[in-house]
Coordinates of C-alpha atoms and ligand atoms in Angstrom, one line a residue:
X4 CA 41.0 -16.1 -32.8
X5 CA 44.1 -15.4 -31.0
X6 CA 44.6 -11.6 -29.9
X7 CA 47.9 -10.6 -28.5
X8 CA 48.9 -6.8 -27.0
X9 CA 52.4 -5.0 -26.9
X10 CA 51.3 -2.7 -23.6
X11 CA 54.4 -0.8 -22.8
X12 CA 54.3 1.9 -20.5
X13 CA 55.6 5.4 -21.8
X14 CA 58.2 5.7 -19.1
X15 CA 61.5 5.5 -21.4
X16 CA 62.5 5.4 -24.9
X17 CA 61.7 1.9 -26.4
X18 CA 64.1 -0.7 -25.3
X19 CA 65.7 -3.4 -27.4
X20 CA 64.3 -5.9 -25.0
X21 CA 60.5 -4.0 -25.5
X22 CA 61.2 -4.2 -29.1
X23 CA 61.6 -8.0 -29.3
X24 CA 58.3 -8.3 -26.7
X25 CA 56.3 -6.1 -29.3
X26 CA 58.0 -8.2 -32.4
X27 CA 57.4 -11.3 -30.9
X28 CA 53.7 -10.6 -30.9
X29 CA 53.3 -9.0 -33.5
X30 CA 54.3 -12.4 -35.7
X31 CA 52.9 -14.6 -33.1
X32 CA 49.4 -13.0 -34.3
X33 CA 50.1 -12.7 -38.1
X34 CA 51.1 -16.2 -38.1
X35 CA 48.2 -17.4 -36.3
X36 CA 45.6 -15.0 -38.7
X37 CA 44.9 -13.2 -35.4
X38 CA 44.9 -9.9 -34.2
X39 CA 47.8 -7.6 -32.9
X40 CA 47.0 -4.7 -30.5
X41 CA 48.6 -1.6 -28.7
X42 CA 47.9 -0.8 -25.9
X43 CA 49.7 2.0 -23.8
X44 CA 49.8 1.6 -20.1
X45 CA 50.3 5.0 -19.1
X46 CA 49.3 5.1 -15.3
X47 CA 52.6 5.9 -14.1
X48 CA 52.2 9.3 -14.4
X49 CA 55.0 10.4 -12.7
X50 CA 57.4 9.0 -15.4
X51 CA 55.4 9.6 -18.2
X52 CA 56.5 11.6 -20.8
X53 CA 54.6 12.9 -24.5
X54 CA 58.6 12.2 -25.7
X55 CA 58.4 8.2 -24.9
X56 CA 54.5 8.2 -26.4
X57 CA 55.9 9.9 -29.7
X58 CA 59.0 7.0 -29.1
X59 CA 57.2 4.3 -29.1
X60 CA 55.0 5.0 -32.5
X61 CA 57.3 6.5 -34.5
X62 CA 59.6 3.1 -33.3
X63 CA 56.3 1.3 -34.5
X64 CA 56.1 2.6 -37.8
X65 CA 60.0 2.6 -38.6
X66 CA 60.2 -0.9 -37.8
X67 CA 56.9 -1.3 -39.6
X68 CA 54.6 -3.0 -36.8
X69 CA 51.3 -2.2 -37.8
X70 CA 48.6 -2.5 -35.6
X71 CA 45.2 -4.3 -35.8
X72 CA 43.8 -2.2 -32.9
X73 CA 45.6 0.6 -30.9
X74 CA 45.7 4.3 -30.1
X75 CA 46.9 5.2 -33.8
X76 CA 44.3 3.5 -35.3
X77 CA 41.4 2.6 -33.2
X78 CA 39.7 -0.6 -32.6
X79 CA 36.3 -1.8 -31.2
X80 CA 37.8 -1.6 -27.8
X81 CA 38.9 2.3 -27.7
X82 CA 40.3 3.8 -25.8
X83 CA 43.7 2.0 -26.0
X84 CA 45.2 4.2 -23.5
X85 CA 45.0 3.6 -19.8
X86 CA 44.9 7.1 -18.8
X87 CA 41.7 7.6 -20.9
X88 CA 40.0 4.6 -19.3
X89 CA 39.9 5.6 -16.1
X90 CA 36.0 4.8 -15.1
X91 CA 36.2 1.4 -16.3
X92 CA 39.0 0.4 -13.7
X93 CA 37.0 2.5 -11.0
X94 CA 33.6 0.7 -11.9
X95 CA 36.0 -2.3 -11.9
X96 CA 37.1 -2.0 -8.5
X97 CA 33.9 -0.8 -6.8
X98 CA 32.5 -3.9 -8.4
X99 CA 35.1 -6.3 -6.4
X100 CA 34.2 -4.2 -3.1
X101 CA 30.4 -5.0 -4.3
X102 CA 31.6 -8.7 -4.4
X103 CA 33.6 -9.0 -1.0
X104 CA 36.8 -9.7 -2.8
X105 CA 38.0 -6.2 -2.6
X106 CA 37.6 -3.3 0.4
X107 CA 38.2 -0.4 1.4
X108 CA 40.9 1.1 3.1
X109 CA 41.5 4.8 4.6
X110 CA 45.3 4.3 6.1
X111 CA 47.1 7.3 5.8
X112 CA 50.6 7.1 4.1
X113 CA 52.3 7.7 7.5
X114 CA 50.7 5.1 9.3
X115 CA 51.8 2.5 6.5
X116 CA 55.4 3.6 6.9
X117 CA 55.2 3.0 10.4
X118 CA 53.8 -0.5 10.2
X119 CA 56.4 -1.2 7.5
X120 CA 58.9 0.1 10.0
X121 CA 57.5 -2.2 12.8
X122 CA 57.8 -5.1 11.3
X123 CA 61.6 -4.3 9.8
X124 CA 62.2 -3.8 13.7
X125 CA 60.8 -7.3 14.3
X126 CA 62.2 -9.1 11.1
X127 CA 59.0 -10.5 10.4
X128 CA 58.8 -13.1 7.3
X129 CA 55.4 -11.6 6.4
X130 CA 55.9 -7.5 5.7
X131 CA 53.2 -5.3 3.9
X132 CA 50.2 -4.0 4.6
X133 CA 48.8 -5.0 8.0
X134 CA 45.3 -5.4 6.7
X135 CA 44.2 -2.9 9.0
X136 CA 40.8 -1.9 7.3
X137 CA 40.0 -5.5 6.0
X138 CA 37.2 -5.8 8.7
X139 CA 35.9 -2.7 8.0
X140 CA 31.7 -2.8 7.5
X141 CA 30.7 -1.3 4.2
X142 CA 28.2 0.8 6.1
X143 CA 31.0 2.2 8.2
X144 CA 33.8 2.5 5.2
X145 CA 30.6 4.5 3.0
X146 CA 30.5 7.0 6.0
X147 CA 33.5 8.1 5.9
X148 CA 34.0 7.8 2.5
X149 CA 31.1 10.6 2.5
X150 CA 32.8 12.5 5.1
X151 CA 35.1 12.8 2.2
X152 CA 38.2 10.8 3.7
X153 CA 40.6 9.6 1.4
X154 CA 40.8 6.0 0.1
X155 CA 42.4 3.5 -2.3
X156 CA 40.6 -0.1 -3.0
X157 CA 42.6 -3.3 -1.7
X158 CA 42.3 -6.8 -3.3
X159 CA 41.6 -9.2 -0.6
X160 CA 43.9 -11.7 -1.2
X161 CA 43.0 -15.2 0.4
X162 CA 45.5 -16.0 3.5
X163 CA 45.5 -19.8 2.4
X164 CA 45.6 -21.7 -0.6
X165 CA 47.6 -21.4 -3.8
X166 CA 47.5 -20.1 -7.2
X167 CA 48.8 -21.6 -10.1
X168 CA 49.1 -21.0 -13.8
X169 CA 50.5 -22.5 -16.8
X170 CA 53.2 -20.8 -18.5
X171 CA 53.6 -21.5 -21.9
X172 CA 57.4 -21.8 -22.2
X173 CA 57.9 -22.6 -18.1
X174 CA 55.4 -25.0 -18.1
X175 CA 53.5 -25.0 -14.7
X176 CA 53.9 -22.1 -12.0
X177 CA 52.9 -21.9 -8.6
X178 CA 52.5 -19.8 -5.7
X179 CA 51.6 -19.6 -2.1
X180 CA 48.8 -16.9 -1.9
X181 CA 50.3 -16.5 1.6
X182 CA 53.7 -15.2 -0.7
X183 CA 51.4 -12.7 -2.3
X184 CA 51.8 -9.2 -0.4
X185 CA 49.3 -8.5 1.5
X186 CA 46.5 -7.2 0.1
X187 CA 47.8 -4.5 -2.6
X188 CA 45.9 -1.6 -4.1
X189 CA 43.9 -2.3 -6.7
X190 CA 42.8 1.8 -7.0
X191 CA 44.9 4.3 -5.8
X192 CA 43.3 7.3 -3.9
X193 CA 43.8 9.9 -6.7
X194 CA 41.2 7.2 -8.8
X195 CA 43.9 5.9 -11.1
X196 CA 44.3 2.1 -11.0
X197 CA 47.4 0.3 -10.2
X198 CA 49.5 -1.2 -13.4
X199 CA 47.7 -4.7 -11.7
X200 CA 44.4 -3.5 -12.1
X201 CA 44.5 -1.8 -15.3
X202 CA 46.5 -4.7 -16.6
X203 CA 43.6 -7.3 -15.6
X204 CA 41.0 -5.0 -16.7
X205 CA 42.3 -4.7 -19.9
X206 CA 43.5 -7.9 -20.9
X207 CA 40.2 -9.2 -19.6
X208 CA 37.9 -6.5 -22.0
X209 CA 39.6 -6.3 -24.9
X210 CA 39.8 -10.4 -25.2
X211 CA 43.4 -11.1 -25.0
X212 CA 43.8 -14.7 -26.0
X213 CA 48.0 -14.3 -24.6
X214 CA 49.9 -12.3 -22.8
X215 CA 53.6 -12.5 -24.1
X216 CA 55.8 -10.1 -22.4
X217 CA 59.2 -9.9 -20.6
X218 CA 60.1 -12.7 -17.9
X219 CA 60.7 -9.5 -15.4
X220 CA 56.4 -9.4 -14.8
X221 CA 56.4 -13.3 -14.2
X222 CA 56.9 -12.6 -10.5
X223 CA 53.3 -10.1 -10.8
X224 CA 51.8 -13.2 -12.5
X225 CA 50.2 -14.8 -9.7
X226 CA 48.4 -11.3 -8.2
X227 CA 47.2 -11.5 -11.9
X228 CA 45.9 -14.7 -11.4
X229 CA 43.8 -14.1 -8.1
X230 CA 42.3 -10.6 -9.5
X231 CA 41.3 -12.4 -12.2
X232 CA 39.6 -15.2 -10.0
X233 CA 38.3 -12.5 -8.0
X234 CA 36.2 -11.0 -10.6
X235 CA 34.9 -14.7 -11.7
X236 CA 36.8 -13.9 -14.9
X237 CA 39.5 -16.6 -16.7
X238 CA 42.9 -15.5 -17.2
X239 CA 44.3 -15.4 -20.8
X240 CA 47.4 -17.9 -21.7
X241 CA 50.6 -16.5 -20.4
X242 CA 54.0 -16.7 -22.1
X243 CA 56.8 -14.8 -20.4
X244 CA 59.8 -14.5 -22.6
X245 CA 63.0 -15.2 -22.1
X246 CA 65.3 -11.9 -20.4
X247 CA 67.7 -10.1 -22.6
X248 CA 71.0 -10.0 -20.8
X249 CA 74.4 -8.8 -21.4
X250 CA 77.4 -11.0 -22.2
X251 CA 78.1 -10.5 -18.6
X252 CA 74.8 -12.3 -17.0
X253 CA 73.4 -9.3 -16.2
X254 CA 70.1 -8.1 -17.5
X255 CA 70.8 -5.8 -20.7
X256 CA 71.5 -1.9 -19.7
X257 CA 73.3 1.4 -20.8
X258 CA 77.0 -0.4 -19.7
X259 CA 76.5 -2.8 -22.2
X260 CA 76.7 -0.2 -24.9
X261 CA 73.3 0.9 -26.9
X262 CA 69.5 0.0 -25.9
X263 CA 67.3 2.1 -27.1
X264 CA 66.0 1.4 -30.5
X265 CA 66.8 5.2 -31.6
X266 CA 70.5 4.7 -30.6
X267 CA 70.8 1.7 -33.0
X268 CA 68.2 3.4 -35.6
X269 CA 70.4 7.0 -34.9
X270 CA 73.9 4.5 -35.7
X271 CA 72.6 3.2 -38.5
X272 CA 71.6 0.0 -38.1
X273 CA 68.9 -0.9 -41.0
X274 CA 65.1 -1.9 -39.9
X275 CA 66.0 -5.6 -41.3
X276 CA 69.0 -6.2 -39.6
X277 CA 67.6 -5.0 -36.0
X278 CA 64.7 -6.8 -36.6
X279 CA 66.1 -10.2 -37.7
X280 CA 68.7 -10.1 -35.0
X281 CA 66.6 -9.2 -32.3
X282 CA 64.0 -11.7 -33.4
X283 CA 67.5 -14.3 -32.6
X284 CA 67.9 -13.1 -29.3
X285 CA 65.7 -15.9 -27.6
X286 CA 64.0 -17.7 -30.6
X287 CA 65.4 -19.5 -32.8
X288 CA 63.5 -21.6 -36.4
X289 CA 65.7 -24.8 -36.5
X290 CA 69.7 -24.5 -35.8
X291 CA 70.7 -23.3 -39.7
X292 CA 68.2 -21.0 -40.6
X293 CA 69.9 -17.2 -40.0
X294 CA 68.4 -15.0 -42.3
X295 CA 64.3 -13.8 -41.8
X296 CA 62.9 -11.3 -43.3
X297 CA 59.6 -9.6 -41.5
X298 CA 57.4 -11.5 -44.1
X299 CA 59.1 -14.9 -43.6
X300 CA 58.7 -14.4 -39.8
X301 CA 55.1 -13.5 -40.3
X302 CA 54.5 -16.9 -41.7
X303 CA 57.4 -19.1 -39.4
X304 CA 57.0 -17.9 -36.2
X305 CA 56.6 -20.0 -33.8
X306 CA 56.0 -19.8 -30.0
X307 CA 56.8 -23.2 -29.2
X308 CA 60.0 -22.4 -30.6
X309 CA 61.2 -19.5 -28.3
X310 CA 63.9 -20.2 -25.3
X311 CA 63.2 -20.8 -22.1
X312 CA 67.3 -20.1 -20.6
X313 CA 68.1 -16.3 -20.9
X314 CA 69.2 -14.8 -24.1
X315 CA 72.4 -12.8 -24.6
X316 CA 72.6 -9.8 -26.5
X317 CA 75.6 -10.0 -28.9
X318 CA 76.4 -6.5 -30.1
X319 CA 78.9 -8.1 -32.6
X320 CA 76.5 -10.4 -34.3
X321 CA 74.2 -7.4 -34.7
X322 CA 76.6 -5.8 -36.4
X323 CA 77.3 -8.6 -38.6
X324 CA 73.9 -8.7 -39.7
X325 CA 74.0 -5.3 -39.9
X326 CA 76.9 -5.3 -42.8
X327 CA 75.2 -8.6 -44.6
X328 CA 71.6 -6.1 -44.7
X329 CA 73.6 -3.0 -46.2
X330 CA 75.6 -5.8 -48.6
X331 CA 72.4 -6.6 -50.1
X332 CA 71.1 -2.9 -50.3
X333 CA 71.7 -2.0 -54.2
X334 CA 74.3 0.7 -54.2
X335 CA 71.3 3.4 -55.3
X336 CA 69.5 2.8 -51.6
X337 CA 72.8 2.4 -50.1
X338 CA 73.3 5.9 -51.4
X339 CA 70.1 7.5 -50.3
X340 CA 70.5 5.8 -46.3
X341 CA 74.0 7.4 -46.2
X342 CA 73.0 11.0 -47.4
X343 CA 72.1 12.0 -44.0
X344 CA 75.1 10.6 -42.3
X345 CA 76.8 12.7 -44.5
X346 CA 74.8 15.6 -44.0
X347 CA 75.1 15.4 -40.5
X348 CA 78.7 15.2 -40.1
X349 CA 78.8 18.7 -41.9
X350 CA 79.7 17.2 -45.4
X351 CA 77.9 19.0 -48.5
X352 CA 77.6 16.9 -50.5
X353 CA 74.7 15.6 -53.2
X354 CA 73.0 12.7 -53.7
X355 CA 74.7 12.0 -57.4
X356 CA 78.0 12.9 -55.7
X357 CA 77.9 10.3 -53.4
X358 CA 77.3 7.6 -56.0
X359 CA 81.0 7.4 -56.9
X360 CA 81.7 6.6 -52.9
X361 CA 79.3 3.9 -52.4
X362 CA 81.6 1.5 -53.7
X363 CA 84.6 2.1 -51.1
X364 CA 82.7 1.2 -48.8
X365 CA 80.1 -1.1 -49.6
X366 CA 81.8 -4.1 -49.0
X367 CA 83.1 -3.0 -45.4
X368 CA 80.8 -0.6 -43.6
X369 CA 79.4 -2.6 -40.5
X370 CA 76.8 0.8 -39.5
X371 CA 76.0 3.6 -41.7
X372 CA 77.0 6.5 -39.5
X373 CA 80.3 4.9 -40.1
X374 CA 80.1 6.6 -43.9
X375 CA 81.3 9.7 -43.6
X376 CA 84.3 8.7 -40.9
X377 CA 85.5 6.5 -44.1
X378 CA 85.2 9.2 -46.6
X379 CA 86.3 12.4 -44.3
X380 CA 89.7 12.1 -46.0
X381 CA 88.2 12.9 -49.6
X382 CA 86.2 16.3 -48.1
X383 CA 88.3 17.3 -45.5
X384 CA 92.8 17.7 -45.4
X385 CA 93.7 14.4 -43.3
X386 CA 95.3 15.2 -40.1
X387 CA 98.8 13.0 -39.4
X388 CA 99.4 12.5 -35.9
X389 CA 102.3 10.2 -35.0
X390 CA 105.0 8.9 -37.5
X391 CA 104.4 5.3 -37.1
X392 CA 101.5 4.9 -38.5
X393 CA 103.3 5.5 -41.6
X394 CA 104.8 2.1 -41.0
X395 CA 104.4 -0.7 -42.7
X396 CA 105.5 -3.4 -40.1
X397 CA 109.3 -3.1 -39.2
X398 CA 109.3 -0.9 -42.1
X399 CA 112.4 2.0 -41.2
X400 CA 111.2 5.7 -41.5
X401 CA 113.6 6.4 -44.0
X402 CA 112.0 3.8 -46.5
X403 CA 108.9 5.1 -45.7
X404 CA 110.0 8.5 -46.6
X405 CA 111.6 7.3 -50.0
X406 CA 108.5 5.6 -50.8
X407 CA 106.6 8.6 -50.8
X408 CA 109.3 11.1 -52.9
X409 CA 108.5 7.3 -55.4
X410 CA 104.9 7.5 -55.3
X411 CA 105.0 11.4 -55.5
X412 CA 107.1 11.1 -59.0
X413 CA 104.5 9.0 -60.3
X414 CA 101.4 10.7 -59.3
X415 CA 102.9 13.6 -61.2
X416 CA 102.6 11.3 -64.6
X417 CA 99.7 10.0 -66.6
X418 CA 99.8 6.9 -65.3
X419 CA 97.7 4.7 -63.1
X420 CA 99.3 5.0 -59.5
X421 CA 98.4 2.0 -58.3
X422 CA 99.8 -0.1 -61.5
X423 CA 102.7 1.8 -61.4
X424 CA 103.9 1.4 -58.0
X425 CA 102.8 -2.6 -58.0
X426 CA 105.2 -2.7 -61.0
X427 CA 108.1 -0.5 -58.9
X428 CA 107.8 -3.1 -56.1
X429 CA 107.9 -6.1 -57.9
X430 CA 110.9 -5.0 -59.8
X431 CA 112.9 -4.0 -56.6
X432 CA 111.6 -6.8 -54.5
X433 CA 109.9 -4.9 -51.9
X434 CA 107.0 -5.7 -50.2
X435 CA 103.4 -4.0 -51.7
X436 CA 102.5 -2.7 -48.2
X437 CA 105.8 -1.0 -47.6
X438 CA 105.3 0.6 -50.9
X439 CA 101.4 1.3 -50.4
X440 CA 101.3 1.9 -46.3
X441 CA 102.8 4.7 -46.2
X442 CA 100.6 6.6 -49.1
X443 CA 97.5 5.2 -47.6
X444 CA 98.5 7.5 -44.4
X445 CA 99.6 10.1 -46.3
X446 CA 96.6 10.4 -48.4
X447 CA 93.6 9.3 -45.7
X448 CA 95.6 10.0 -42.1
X449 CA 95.1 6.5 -41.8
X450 CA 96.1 3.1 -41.5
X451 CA 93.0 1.3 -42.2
X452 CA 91.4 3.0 -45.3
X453 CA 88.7 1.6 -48.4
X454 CA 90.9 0.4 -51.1
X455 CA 93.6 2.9 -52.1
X456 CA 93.3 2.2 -55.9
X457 CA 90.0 3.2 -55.8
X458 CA 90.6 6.5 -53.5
X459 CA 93.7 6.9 -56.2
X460 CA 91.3 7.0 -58.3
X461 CA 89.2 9.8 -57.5
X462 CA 90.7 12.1 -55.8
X463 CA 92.6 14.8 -58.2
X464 CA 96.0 14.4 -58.8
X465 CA 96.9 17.8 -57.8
X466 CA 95.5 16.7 -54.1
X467 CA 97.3 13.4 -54.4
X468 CA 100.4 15.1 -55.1
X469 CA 100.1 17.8 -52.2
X470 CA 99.4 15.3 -49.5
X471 CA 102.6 13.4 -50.3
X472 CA 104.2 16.4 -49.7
X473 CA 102.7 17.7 -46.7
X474 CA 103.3 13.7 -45.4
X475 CA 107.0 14.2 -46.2
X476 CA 107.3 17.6 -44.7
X477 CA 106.1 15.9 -41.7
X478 CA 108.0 12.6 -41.4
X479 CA 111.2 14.9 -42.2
X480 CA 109.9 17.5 -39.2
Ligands
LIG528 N1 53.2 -2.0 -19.0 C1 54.0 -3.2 -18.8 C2 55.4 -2.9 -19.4 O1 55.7 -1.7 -19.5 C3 53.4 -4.3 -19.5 C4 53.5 -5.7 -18.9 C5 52.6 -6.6 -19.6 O2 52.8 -6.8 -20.8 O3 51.7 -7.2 -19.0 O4 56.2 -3.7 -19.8
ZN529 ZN1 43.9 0.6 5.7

């Protein structure tokens, strides 16, 4: 029975990259009929906060990820949160001390600097703990111990040998243990285990069958491996997944616009579009296949299939997925996702109102707090600011201007503006977007608009009328 975990650590809002880990497992185990579990990894107290907890499961459920096992809804191996599992990693580590493979050690903070600082002094290749209290007797380090000195608990990591362990995507990895750092903290002296510890620990009790996680904890892999060997226990199957990078190289951050799954959900990117695109970034099914929906990827996903050479994040594919996903929305949905755009931006508006709107824009939205920027013209008097953008190209002012007094004649009729003035510039030879450039501006405040006929169409004709005149006012100024 495979059993994979998502184990992020509550120490920022849920990353794009942390999305695709927790996405990636969660269809590797529906597809295998195996389990999917939580698991928070919270021992980093110092950049914990209850705000990234409340992140990551309201992320969860809007992306709907349900869990198996996990803090939300239990699981034979509660507690799924580090911070409330604190004895087993003691017992845990006491245990390796028990077994010789783990001591302890009673260096104060400023003596470790100091060693540190030594061997910077005398550039040696090996820098790290000194393994000052390895040699301590157990009799001795229980003395002081009761004398109530401080401790942590150091893995013993052998001087010699190697370890090794098969990566399913990298194939085989291997490491010196003399590359390992010397001997690092297994328990820390306020009782709270390391992230290696707790990791093991973890992984080891609640039966992971593979870790799947981001490339960046490859380099913690082998530790892994040896506290694993050092409690007698075998390590799960390990899968490291290839990084998310920007379009420059580098590793996928705040200059690269967005990360955080709230700033895409807060734009308006739709659940189906974040999560088939992100699903992209590193995986692919064969090299036609674009479109997944979560219940296809439930059934296709395949492990075998994901990258092994870095994957770039291409903000304008996302949004091109983005527009197909709101495309395929029926125009009543489309209606109630926008509402709170809308609302937002300060427009009152209801959600029968807004039906007549959805069809502007429909076919050209890319993200949905786009919406109300598109339709501020029909709630709001459109603000001109230079008088080129009146222009069709090489279009003179003063055409521009008679265009308008044109279009301002007919808007004061009965009939259809947008007939009507097709009809006046076929008949004098002139080109439609000299004709319609300049009313677009005058009417929106802007060049690039949804499709004037349409916005012709609703707006009153009284409005129509007054912002032709307003536009002339100011092109005559
Ligand atoms: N807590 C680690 C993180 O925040 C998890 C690493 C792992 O999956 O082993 O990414
Ligand atoms: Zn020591």
């Amino acid at each position: 029975m495979v059993r994979v975990r998502y184990a992020p650590s509550p120490t920022g809002f849920q990353h794009i990259g942390g999305v695709r880990t927790a996405l990636y497992n969660y269809f590797f185990a529906k597809s295998q009929g195996g389990k999917f579990i939580v698991r928070v990894e919270d021992t980093d107290r110092e950049r914990y906060s209850d705000e990234y907890l409340k992140d990551l499961y309201d992320t969860l459920e809007w992306l709907g990820i349900k869990s198996d096992e996990g803090p939300t809804v239990g699981g034979p191996f509660a507690p799924y949160i580090q911070s409330e599992r604190l004895p087993m990693y003691q017992q845990a580590a006491h245990n390796l001390v028990k077994m010789g493979k783990a001591y302890y050690c009673f260096c104060s903070p400023e003596r470790l600097e100091q060693v540190i600082a030594e061997q910077k002094a005398q550039k040696k290749d090996i820098q790290g703990y000194d393994r000052h209290c390895a040699s301590l007797s157990e009799a001795e380090a229980l003395e002081r111990i009761k004398k109530g000195e401080k401790y942590v608990i150091r893995l013993r990591v052998p001087e010699t040998g190697e370890s090794s362990f098969d990566d399913l995507i990298l194939g085989r990895i291997k490491r010196k243990n003399r590359d390992v750092p010397p001997d690092p903290i297994l328990l820390k002296s306020d009782g709270y285990p390391t992230y290696h510890l707790a990791n093991v620990v973890d992984d080891h009790d609640m039966q992971i069958t593979h870790i799947m996680r981001a490339q960046e904890w490859i380099a913690s892999t082998p530790l892994h491996i040896l506290i694993y060997d050092a409690f007698g226990w075998t390590p799960p199957m390990y899968c490291h997944l290839p990084m998310v990078m920007g379009s420059d190289g580098l590793k996928l951050s705040k200059r690269h616009g967005s990360t955080s799954l709230r700033e895409f959900k807060e734009q308006g990117y739709l659940k189906e579009a974040l999560i088939n695109y992100v699903t992209l970034v590193g995986w692919s099914y064969d090299d036609k296949t674009e479109f997944f929906s979560m219940e296809m990827l439930e059934k296709c996903f395949d492990i075998k299939k994901i990258h092994t050479s870095p994957a770039v994040f291409d903000y304008k594919k996302l949004d091109w997925f983005n527009g197909q996903y709101i495309r395929m929305k029926s125009s009543e949905e489309l209606a109630s996702l926008i509402l709170p755009y809308m609302k937002k931006a300060g427009i009152q508006i209801t959600r029968e109102e807004i039906n007549s709107y959805i069809p502007l824009i429909k076919e050209r939205i890319k993200v949905l707090s786009d919406a109300p920027k598109m339709l501020s013209f029909f709630f709001s008097e459109p603000q001109y600011s230079e008088k080129e953008s009146f222009l069709a190209k090489k279009q003179p002012i003063e055409e521009a201007v008679n265009m308008l007094r044109v279009a301002k004649e007919v808007a004061k009729g009965n009939e259809d503006i947008e007939n009507s003035l097709s009809e006046y510039a076929k008949e004098n030879a002139i080109k439609f977007n000299n004709v319609f450039m300049p009313l677009r501006v005058a009417i929106t405040g802007s060049p690039i608009s949804p499709p004037l006929g349409d916005i012709l169409r609703l707006l009153p004709r009284e409005t129509i009328v007054n912002r032709i005149e307003k536009a002339l006012d100011y092109l005559n100024k």
